Short mmCIF file of C-alpha atoms in Angstrom, two decimals:
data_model
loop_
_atom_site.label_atom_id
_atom_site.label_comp_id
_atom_site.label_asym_id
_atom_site.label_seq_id
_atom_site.Cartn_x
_atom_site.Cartn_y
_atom_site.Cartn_z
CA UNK A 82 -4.07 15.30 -12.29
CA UNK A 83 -6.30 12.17 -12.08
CA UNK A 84 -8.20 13.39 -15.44
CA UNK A 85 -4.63 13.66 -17.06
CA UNK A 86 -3.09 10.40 -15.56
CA UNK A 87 -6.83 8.70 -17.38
CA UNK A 88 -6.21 10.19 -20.85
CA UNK A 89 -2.92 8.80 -20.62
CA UNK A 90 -3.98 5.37 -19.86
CA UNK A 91 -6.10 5.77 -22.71
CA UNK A 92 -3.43 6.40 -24.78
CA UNK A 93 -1.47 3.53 -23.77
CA UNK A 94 -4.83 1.08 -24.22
CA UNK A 95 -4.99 2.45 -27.91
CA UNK A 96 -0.87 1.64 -28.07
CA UNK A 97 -1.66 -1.89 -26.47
CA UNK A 98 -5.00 -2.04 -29.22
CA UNK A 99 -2.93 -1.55 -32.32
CA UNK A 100 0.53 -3.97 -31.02
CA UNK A 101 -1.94 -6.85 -29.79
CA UNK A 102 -4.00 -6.83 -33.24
CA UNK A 103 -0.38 -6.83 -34.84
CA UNK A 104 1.01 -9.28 -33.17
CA UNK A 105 -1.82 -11.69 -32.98
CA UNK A 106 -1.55 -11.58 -36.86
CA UNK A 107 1.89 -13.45 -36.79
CA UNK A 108 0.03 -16.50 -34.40
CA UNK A 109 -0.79 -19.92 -35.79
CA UNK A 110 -4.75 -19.91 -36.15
CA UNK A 111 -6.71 -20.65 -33.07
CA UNK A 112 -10.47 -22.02 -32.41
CA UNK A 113 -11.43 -19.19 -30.49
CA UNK A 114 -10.28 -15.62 -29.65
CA UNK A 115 -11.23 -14.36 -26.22
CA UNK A 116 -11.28 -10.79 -25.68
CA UNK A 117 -11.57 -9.41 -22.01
CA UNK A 118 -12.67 -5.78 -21.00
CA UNK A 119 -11.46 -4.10 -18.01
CA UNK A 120 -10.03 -1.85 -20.84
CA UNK A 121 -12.52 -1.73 -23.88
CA UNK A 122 -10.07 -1.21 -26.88
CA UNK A 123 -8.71 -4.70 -26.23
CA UNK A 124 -12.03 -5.81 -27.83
CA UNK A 125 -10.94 -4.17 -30.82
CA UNK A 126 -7.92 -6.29 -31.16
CA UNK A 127 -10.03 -9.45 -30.21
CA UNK A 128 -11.93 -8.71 -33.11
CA UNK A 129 -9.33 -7.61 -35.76
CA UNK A 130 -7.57 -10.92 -35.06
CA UNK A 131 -10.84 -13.32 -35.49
CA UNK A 132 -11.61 -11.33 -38.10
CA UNK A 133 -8.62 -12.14 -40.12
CA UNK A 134 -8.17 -15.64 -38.76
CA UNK A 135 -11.83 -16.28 -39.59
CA UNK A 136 -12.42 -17.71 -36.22
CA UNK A 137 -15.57 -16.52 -33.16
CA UNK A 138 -14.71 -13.77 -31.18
CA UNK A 139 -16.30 -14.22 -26.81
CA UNK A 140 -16.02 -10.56 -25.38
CA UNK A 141 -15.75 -11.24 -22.46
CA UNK A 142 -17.25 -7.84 -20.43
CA UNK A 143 -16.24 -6.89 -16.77
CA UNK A 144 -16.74 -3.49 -17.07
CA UNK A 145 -19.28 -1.64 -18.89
CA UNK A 146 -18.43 0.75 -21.14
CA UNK A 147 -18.98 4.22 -21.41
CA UNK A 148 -21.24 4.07 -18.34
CA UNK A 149 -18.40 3.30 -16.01
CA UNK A 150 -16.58 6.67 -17.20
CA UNK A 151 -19.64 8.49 -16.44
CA UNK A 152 -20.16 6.96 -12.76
CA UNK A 153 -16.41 8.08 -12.05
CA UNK A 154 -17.33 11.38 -13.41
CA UNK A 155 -15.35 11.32 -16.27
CA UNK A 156 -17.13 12.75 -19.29
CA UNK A 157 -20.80 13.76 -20.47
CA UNK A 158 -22.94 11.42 -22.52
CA UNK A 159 -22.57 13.73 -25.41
CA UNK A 160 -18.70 14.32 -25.02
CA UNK A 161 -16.16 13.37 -28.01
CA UNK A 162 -14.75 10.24 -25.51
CA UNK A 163 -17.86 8.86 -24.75
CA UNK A 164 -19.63 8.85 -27.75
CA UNK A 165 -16.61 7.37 -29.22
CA UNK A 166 -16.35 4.22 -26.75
CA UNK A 167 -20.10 3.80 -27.17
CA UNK A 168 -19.86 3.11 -30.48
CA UNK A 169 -17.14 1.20 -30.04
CA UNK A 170 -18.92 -1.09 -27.49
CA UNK A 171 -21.89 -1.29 -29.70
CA UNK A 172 -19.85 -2.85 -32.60
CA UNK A 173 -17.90 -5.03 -30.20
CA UNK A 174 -21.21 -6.32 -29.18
CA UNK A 175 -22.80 -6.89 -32.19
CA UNK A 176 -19.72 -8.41 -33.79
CA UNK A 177 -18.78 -10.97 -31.46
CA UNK A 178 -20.25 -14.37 -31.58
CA UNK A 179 -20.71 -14.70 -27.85
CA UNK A 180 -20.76 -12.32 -25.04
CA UNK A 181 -19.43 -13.61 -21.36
CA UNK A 182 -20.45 -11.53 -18.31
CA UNK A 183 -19.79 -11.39 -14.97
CA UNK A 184 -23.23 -10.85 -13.18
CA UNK A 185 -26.49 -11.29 -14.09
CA UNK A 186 -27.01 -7.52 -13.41
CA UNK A 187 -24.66 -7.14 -16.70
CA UNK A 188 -26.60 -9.32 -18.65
CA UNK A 189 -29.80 -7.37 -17.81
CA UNK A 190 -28.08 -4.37 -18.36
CA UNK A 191 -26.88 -5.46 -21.69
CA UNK A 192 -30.13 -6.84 -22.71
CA UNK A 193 -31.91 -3.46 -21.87
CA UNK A 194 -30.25 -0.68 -22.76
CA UNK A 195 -27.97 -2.63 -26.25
CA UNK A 196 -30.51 -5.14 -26.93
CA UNK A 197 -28.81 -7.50 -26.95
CA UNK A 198 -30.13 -11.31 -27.15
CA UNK A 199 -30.55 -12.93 -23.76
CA UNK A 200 -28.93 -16.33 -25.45
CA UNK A 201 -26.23 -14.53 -26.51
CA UNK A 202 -24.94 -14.08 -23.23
CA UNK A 203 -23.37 -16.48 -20.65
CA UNK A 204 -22.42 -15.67 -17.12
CA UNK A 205 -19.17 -16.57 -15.57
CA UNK A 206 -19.12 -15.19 -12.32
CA UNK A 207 -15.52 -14.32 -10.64
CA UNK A 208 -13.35 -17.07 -9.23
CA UNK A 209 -10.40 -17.14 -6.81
CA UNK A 210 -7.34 -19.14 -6.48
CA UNK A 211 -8.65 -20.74 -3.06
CA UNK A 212 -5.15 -22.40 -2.16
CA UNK A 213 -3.61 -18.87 -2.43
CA UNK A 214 -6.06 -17.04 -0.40
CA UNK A 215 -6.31 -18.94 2.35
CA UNK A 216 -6.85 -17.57 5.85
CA UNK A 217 -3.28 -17.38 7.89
CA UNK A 218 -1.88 -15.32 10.86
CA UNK A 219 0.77 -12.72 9.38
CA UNK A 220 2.71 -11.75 12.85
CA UNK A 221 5.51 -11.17 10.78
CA UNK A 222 4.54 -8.70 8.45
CA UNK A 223 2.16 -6.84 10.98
CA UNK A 224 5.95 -6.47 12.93
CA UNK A 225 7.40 -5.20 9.91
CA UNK A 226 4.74 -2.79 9.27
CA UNK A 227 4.41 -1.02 12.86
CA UNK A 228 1.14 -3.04 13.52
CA UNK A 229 1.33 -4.88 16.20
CA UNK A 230 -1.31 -4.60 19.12
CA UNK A 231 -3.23 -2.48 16.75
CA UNK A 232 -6.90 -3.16 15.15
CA UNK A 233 -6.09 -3.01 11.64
CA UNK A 234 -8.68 -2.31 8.70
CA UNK A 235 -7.27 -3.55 5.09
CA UNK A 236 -8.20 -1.73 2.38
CA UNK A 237 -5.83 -3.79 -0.72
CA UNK A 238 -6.62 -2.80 -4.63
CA UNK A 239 -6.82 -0.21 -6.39
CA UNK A 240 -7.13 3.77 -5.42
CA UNK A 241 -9.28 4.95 -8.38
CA UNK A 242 -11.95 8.22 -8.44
CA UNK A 243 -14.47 5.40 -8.54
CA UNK A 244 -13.88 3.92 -5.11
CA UNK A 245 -14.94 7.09 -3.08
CA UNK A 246 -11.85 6.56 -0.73
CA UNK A 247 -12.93 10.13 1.19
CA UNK A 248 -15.61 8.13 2.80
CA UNK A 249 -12.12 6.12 4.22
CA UNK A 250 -10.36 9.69 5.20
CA UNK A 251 -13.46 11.09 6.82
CA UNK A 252 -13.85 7.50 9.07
CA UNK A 253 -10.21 7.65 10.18
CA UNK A 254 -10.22 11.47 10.90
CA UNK A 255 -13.31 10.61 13.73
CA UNK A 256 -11.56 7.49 14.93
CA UNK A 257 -8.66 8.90 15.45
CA UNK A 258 -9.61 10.72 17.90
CA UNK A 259 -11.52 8.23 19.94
CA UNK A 260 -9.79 5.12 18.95
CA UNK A 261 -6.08 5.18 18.16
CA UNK A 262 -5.85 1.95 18.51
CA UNK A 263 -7.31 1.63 14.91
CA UNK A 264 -5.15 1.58 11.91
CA UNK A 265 -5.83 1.53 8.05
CA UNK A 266 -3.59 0.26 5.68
CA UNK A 267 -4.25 1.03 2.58
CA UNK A 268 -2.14 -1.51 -0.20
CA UNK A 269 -1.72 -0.64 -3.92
CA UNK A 270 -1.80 2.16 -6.86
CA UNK A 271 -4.54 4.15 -8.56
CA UNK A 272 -5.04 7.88 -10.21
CA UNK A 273 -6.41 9.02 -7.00
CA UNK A 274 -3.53 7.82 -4.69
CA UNK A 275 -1.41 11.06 -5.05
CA UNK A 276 -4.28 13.38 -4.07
CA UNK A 277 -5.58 10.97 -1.26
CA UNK A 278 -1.62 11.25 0.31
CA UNK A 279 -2.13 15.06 -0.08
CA UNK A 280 -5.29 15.25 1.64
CA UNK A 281 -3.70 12.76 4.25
CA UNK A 282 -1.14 14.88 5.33
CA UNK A 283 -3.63 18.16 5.82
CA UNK A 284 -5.75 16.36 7.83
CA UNK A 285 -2.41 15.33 9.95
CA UNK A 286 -3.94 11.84 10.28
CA UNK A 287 -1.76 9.16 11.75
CA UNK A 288 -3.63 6.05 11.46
CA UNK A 289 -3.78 5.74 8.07
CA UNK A 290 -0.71 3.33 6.14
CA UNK A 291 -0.05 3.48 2.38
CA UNK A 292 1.62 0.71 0.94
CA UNK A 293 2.97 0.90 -2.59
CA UNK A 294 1.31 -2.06 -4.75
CA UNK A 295 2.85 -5.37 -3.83
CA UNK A 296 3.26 -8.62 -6.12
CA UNK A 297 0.24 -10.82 -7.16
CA UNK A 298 1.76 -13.17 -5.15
CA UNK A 299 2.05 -11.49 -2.06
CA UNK A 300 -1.55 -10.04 -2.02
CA UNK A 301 -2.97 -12.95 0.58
CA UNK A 302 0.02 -11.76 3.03
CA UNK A 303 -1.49 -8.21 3.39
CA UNK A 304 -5.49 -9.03 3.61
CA UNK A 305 -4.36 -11.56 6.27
CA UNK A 306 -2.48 -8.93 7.96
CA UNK A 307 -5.96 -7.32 8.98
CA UNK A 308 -8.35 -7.44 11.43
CA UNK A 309 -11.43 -6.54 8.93
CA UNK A 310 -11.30 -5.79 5.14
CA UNK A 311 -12.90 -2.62 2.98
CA UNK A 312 -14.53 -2.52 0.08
CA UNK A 313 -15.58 0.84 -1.13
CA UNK A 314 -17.05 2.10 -4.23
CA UNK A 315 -18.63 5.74 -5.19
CA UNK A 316 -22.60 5.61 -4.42
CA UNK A 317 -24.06 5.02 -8.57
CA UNK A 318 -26.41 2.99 -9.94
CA UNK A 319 -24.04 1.60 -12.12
CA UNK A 320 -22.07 -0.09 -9.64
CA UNK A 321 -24.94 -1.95 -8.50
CA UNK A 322 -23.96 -4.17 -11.28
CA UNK A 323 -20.51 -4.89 -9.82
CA UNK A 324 -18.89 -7.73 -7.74
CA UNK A 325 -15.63 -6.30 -6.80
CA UNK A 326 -12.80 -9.38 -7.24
CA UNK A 327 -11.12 -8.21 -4.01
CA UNK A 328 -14.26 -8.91 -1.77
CA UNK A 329 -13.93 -12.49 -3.35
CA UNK A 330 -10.39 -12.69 -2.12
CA UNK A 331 -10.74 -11.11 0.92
CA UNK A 332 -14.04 -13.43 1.53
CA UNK A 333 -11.38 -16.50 0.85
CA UNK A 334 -9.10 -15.24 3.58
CA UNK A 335 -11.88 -15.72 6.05
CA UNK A 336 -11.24 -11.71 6.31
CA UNK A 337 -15.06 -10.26 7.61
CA UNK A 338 -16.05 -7.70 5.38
CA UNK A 339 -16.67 -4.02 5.62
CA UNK A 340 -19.15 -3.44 2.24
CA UNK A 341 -19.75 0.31 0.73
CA UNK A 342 -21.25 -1.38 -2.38
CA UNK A 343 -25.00 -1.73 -2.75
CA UNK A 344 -26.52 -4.28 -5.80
CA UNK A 345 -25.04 -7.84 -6.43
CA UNK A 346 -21.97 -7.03 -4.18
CA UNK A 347 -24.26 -6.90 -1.20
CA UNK A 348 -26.56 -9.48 -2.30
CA UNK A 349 -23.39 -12.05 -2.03
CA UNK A 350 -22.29 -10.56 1.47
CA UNK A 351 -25.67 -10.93 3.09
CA UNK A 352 -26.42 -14.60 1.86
CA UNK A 353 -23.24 -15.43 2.78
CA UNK A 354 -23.33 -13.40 6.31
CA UNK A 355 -19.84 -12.27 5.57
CA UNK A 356 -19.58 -8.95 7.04
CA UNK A 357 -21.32 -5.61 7.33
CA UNK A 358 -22.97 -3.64 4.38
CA UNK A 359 -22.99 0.03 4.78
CA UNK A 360 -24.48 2.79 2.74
CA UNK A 361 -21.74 3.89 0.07
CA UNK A 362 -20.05 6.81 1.32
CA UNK A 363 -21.34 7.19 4.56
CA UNK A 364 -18.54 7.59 6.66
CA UNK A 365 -20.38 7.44 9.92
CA UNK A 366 -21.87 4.32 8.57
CA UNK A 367 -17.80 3.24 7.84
CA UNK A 368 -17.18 4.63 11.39
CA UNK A 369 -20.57 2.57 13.64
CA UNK A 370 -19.38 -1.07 11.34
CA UNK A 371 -15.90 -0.49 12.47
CA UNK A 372 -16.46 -0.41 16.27
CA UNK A 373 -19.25 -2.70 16.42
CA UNK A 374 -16.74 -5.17 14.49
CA UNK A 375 -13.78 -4.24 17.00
CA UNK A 376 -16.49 -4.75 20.55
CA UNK A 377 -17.69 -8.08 19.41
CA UNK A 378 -14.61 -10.64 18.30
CA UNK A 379 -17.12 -13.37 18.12
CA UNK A 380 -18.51 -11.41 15.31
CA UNK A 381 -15.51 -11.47 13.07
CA UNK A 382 -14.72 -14.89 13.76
CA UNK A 383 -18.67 -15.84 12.34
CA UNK A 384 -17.87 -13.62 9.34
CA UNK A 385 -14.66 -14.93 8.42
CA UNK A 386 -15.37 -18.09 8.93
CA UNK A 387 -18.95 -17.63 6.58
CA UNK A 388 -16.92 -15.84 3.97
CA UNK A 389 -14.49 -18.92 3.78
CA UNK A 390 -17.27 -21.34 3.58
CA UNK A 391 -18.87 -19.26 1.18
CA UNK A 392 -15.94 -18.98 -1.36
CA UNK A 393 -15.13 -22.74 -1.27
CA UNK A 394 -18.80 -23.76 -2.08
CA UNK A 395 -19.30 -21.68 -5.09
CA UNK A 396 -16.70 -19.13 -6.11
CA UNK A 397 -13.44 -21.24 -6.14
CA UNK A 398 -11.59 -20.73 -9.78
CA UNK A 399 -11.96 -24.00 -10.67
CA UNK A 400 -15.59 -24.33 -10.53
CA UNK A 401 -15.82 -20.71 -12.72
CA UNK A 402 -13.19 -22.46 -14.88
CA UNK A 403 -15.49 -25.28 -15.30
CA UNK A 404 -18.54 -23.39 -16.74
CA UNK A 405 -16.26 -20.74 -19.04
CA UNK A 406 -15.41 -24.37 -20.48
CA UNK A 407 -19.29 -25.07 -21.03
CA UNK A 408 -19.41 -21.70 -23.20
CA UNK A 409 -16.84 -22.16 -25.41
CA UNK A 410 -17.69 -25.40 -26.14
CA UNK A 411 -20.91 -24.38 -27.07
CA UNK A 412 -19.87 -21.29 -28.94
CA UNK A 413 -17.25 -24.15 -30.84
CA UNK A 414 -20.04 -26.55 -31.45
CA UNK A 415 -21.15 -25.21 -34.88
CA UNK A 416 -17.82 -24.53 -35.90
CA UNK A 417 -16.31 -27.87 -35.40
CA UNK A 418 -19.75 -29.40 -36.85
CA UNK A 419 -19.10 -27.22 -40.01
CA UNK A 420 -15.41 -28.39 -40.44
CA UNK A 421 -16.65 -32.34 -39.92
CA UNK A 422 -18.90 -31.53 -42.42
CA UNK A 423 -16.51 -29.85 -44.85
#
């Protein structure tokens, strides 16, 4: 089922590919045509439109493609899919005038193994929207949600095979039985979801909440509804590379954070002293953060507090706004000097 439900979001990317090229056809000419990659066939439509308009293309890459398919188990290196998005990253690269990443483990990572030009690339790290996640009591919404009196552990984004969510299943199967006073609530939608509620209910586990995926805007409600936040990914190299967006937010809540993510992720936790890294899918690693975090309040209050501090001195969107500024000016520069010219 969760191979079928990808193939099918495939699908619809190549649907979204073909009406976005269209439709960006009709549009009045811009300066500059961004195209953004947590699906890569966008890229493709990016470049069909500058192509015609006769105006740079900035990728803009926050997932690497084909290697994330591979780290999620989805397809071999010499399969029809991936040999077919490789190529298709490889053009995208080499046709677009600049390339914006989102760590510097993606620049090396595109420098090494697509050779592509170090000054070609431009890092623009993650931001978040610091006056809507903001650390606040949610009383209400813990009452609503049968969580009152109870330790709860947020886990809020997406349910994928690439966040290793068994790790989560195994933790709460051992603390159930020697802390029910621990509850996970798990917010949002993903092609795992369906066989995580399955396996759920055969374990009979009770302390465990799904939550169908709530408005952008209500996001900060639920992280501030728990105690301590989760961040889980499958144990791969590749996801070394990765700074998951919802650590960000959760970090701006002033929510202490549980990390399964080893690489930049944990390099930004530890300078920060935000939380707790653990080995990715260790679930007796998940289980030892949990209780040390629920025996020592002082603890969590250092974390979130850290994580707060952290977020407002250098990951706040308008500073990341700022510097994604600075690159397309300078990716304009010789444009606009060639048109004065002209």
């Amino acid at each position: 089922m969760p191979n079928r439900k990808a193939h099918e979001r495939i699908l619809n990317y190549g649907s979204f590919c073909v009406s976005a090229a269209l439709r960006g056809l009709e549009l009045s000419r811009p300066d500059v045509v961004i195209a953004s990659s947590p699906q890569l066939l966008v890229g493709l439509s990016g470049w069909w439109i500058s192509f015609w308009k006769r105006v740079p293309l900035v990728f803009e890459v926050r997932d690497l493609w084909p290697e994330s398919l591979a780290a999620v188990g989805m397809g071999a290196e010499n399969s029809l899919l991936h040999r077919s998005l490789r190529r298709v990253a490889g053009f995208l690269y080499r046709k677009a005038a600049h390339i914006v990443v989102v760590t510097p483990a993606f620049k090396d990572h595109l420098m090494q193994h697509w050779q592509v030009p170090p000054g070609k690339i431009s890092i623009v790290e993650n931001g978040v929207e610091t006056s809507q996640f903001a650390p606040r009591d949610e009383p209400a919404l813990r009452q609503q949600l049968g969580l009152q009196g109870k330790f709860v552990l947020g886990y809020i984004g997406t349910m994928g095979m690439a966040h290793g969510l068994d790790t989560l299943l195994e933790a709460a199967a051992s603390l159930q039985r020697t802390r029910p006073n621990i509850m996970f609530l798990l917010v949002g939608e993903g092609a795992d979801k369906d066989r995580l509620k399955s396996a759920l209910s055969a374990r009979s586990l009770r302390n465990v909440n799904f939550i169908d995926q709530q408005p952008r805007e209500r996001i900060p409600a639920y992280i501030c509804a728990a105690d301590v936040c989760l961040v889980l990914l499958k144990k791969t190299e590749l996801f070394k590379t990765v700074i998951p967006t919802k650590m960000l937010e959760f970090m701006a809540c002033g929510r202490p954070v549980i990390l399964g993510v080893d690489g930049q992720a944990r390099k930004i936790l530890e300078t920060a002293r935000a939380g707790v890294f653990i080995e990715p899918e260790n679930s007796t690693a998940l289980v030892n953060a949990i209780v040390a975090l629920v025996e020592h309040p002082e603890d969590r209050r250092s974390y979130g507090s850290n994580a707060r501090e952290y977020i407002l001195r250098h990951g706040s969107r308008e500073a990341t706004a700022k510097s994604y500024i600075e690159v397309l000016t300078a990716v304009l520069a010789p444009t606009q000097s060639a048109d004065n010219n002209g």
